[in-house]
Amino acid sequence: MALPVNINDLVNGRSVEWERLEFKKGWNPEDVLHSICAFANDIHNWGGGYIIIGIEEQKGVPVLPPIGVDIYQLDTIQKEIVNLNHKIEPYTTVITEPVEYKEKMILIIWIPGGDTRPYKAPVKLGKDEHISGKRYYIR
């Protein structure tokens, strides 16, 4: 499924408000999990949000050109995102799309506002996941 926005407009904040965008320099599963959960909760009913991995930000503004994501890691990251979604209660769906942007590969994650809110996710991933419990995340 293709994303419902133009990539240039998305990165430059012309089609989606800045409050619905997060730029991530690199892959951090725990941070992305919390952002997915927050966008799925969509407390303001703005239509969810987008996470763009491979573009650094400074004070909420993208730093271009993008850093990018290693093309050989894209499949692994997308599989991890599927696994992360199963950690969110209740289950939510996201759409991922690798995109070439300014000669670098970036990964866009679209998180629609969920139908069965509120959503909660583990505070920590890994061996402490069950100890730390789950929390509701909002933006």
mmCIF file of C-alpha atoms in Angstrom:
data_model
loop_
_atom_site.group_PDB
_atom_site.id
_atom_site.type_symbol
_atom_site.label_atom_id
_atom_site.label_comp_id
_atom_site.label_asym_id
_atom_site.label_seq_id
_atom_site.Cartn_x
_atom_site.Cartn_y
_atom_site.Cartn_z
ATOM 1 C CA MET A 1 0.000 0.000 0.000
ATOM 2 C CA ALA A 2 1.413 3.371 -0.994
ATOM 3 C CA LEU A 3 1.566 6.268 1.408
ATOM 4 C CA PRO A 4 -1.204 8.840 0.987
ATOM 5 C CA VAL A 5 1.218 11.790 0.773
ATOM 6 C CA ASN A 6 3.998 13.048 -1.466
ATOM 7 C CA ILE A 7 7.427 12.418 0.095
ATOM 8 C CA ASN A 8 8.751 15.918 -0.646
ATOM 9 C CA ASP A 9 5.681 17.514 0.905
ATOM 10 C CA LEU A 10 5.888 15.181 3.894
ATOM 11 C CA VAL A 11 9.561 15.863 4.668
ATOM 12 C CA ASN A 12 9.079 19.614 4.312
ATOM 13 C CA GLY A 13 5.922 19.688 6.448
ATOM 14 C CA ARG A 14 3.655 20.969 3.694
ATOM 15 C CA SER A 15 1.097 18.149 3.682
ATOM 16 C CA VAL A 16 1.201 17.061 7.324
ATOM 17 C CA GLU A 17 1.502 19.272 10.386
ATOM 18 C CA TRP A 18 4.816 19.109 12.265
ATOM 19 C CA GLU A 19 3.015 17.692 15.300
ATOM 20 C CA ARG A 20 2.350 14.559 13.257
ATOM 21 C CA LEU A 21 5.944 14.045 12.095
ATOM 22 C CA GLU A 22 8.965 12.540 13.807
ATOM 23 C CA PHE A 23 12.387 12.329 12.246
ATOM 24 C CA LYS A 24 14.804 9.668 13.467
ATOM 25 C CA LYS A 25 18.476 9.679 12.543
ATOM 26 C CA GLY A 26 18.698 5.914 12.958
ATOM 27 C CA TRP A 27 16.863 2.805 14.054
ATOM 28 C CA ASN A 28 16.021 2.647 17.758
ATOM 29 C CA PRO A 29 13.285 0.010 18.311
ATOM 30 C CA GLU A 30 12.222 1.166 21.786
ATOM 31 C CA ASP A 31 11.934 4.819 20.745
ATOM 32 C CA VAL A 32 10.027 3.898 17.574
ATOM 33 C CA LEU A 33 7.685 1.614 19.559
ATOM 34 C CA HIS A 34 6.741 4.472 21.885
ATOM 35 C CA SER A 35 6.169 6.823 18.943
ATOM 36 C CA ILE A 36 3.996 4.266 17.134
ATOM 37 C CA CYS A 37 1.904 3.843 20.269
ATOM 38 C CA ALA A 38 1.541 7.617 20.719
ATOM 39 C CA PHE A 39 0.505 8.212 17.097
ATOM 40 C CA ALA A 40 -1.977 5.303 17.262
ATOM 41 C CA ASN A 41 -3.537 6.903 20.349
ATOM 42 C CA ASP A 42 -3.992 10.117 18.304
ATOM 43 C CA ILE A 43 -5.411 12.054 21.225
ATOM 44 C CA HIS A 44 -6.205 15.097 19.029
ATOM 45 C CA ASN A 45 -7.796 13.040 16.208
ATOM 46 C CA TRP A 46 -5.323 14.412 13.650
ATOM 47 C CA GLY A 47 -5.138 11.199 11.643
ATOM 48 C CA GLY A 48 -2.153 9.524 13.299
ATOM 49 C CA GLY A 49 1.386 10.385 12.276
ATOM 50 C CA TYR A 50 4.557 9.588 10.386
ATOM 51 C CA ILE A 51 7.985 8.504 11.537
ATOM 52 C CA ILE A 52 10.802 9.022 9.055
ATOM 53 C CA ILE A 53 13.915 6.981 9.769
ATOM 54 C CA GLY A 54 17.135 8.118 8.137
ATOM 55 C CA ILE A 55 16.646 11.865 8.508
ATOM 56 C CA GLU A 56 18.128 13.671 11.482
ATOM 57 C CA GLU A 57 16.298 16.568 13.077
ATOM 58 C CA GLN A 58 17.350 19.676 14.928
ATOM 59 C CA LYS A 59 14.628 21.334 17.011
ATOM 60 C CA GLY A 60 11.969 19.459 15.046
ATOM 61 C CA VAL A 61 13.245 20.499 11.619
ATOM 62 C CA PRO A 62 14.746 17.915 9.226
ATOM 63 C CA VAL A 63 18.464 18.128 8.528
ATOM 64 C CA LEU A 64 19.012 17.566 4.823
ATOM 65 C CA PRO A 65 20.442 15.854 2.918
ATOM 66 C CA PRO A 66 19.301 12.706 4.724
ATOM 67 C CA ILE A 67 21.682 10.341 6.467
ATOM 68 C CA GLY A 68 19.691 7.424 5.097
ATOM 69 C CA VAL A 69 19.274 3.823 6.144
ATOM 70 C CA ASP A 70 21.547 1.032 4.952
ATOM 71 C CA ILE A 71 19.638 -0.682 2.145
ATOM 72 C CA TYR A 72 20.602 -4.077 3.573
ATOM 73 C CA GLN A 73 18.948 -3.228 6.921
ATOM 74 C CA LEU A 74 15.576 -2.160 5.498
ATOM 75 C CA ASP A 75 14.055 -5.644 5.406
ATOM 76 C CA THR A 76 15.269 -6.440 8.926
ATOM 77 C CA ILE A 77 13.896 -3.166 10.299
ATOM 78 C CA GLN A 78 10.509 -3.735 8.659
ATOM 79 C CA LYS A 79 10.319 -7.217 10.182
ATOM 80 C CA GLU A 80 11.184 -5.749 13.585
ATOM 81 C CA ILE A 81 8.382 -3.200 13.181
ATOM 82 C CA VAL A 82 5.897 -6.039 12.633
ATOM 83 C CA ASN A 83 7.138 -7.666 15.846
ATOM 84 C CA LEU A 84 6.947 -4.347 17.720
ATOM 85 C CA ASN A 85 3.311 -3.936 16.693
ATOM 86 C CA HIS A 86 2.501 -7.222 18.427
ATOM 87 C CA LYS A 87 3.792 -5.732 21.681
ATOM 88 C CA ILE A 88 1.210 -2.941 21.561
ATOM 89 C CA GLU A 89 -2.130 -3.629 23.279
ATOM 90 C CA PRO A 90 -4.527 -3.785 21.588
ATOM 91 C CA TYR A 91 -2.793 -4.654 18.329
ATOM 92 C CA THR A 92 -2.418 -1.810 15.841
ATOM 93 C CA THR A 93 -1.349 -1.728 12.207
ATOM 94 C CA VAL A 94 1.240 0.484 10.554
ATOM 95 C CA ILE A 95 2.307 0.910 6.946
ATOM 96 C CA THR A 96 5.993 1.053 6.093
ATOM 97 C CA GLU A 97 7.543 2.195 2.859
ATOM 98 C CA PRO A 98 11.223 2.413 1.944
ATOM 99 C CA VAL A 99 11.764 5.453 -0.267
ATOM 100 C CA GLU A 100 14.755 6.806 -2.130
ATOM 101 C CA TYR A 101 15.020 10.474 -1.209
ATOM 102 C CA LYS A 102 17.877 12.715 -2.304
ATOM 103 C CA GLU A 103 19.909 9.650 -3.320
ATOM 104 C CA LYS A 104 19.542 7.951 0.094
ATOM 105 C CA MET A 105 17.150 5.263 1.287
ATOM 106 C CA ILE A 106 14.845 6.318 4.109
ATOM 107 C CA LEU A 107 12.048 4.407 5.781
ATOM 108 C CA ILE A 108 8.665 6.008 6.310
ATOM 109 C CA ILE A 109 6.297 4.557 8.883
ATOM 110 C CA TRP A 110 2.683 5.717 8.670
ATOM 111 C CA ILE A 111 0.657 5.149 11.811
ATOM 112 C CA PRO A 112 -3.063 5.825 11.329
ATOM 113 C CA GLY A 113 -5.031 6.800 14.421
ATOM 114 C CA GLY A 114 -6.290 3.575 15.927
ATOM 115 C CA ASP A 115 -9.880 2.377 16.109
ATOM 116 C CA THR A 116 -9.562 0.648 19.486
ATOM 117 C CA ARG A 117 -7.867 3.282 21.631
ATOM 118 C CA PRO A 118 -6.230 3.586 24.078
ATOM 119 C CA TYR A 119 -3.045 1.731 23.183
ATOM 120 C CA LYS A 120 -0.210 0.859 25.517
ATOM 121 C CA ALA A 121 3.303 -0.416 24.901
ATOM 122 C CA PRO A 122 6.171 -1.823 26.958
ATOM 123 C CA VAL A 123 8.259 0.811 28.719
ATOM 124 C CA LYS A 124 11.430 -1.198 28.057
ATOM 125 C CA LEU A 125 12.307 -3.823 25.472
ATOM 126 C CA GLY A 126 14.422 -6.892 26.091
ATOM 127 C CA LYS A 127 14.966 -8.784 29.316
ATOM 128 C CA ASP A 128 13.339 -6.062 31.472
ATOM 129 C CA GLU A 129 10.244 -5.831 29.272
ATOM 130 C CA HIS A 130 7.943 -7.761 31.601
ATOM 131 C CA ILE A 131 9.323 -6.091 34.719
ATOM 132 C CA SER A 132 8.869 -2.537 33.429
ATOM 133 C CA GLY A 133 5.249 -3.089 32.463
ATOM 134 C CA LYS A 134 3.279 -1.204 29.815
ATOM 135 C CA ARG A 135 2.349 2.454 29.562
ATOM 136 C CA TYR A 136 0.049 4.619 27.475
ATOM 137 C CA TYR A 137 1.958 7.019 25.224
ATOM 138 C CA ILE A 138 0.535 10.205 23.737
ATOM 139 C CA ARG A 139 1.902 13.164 21.807
#
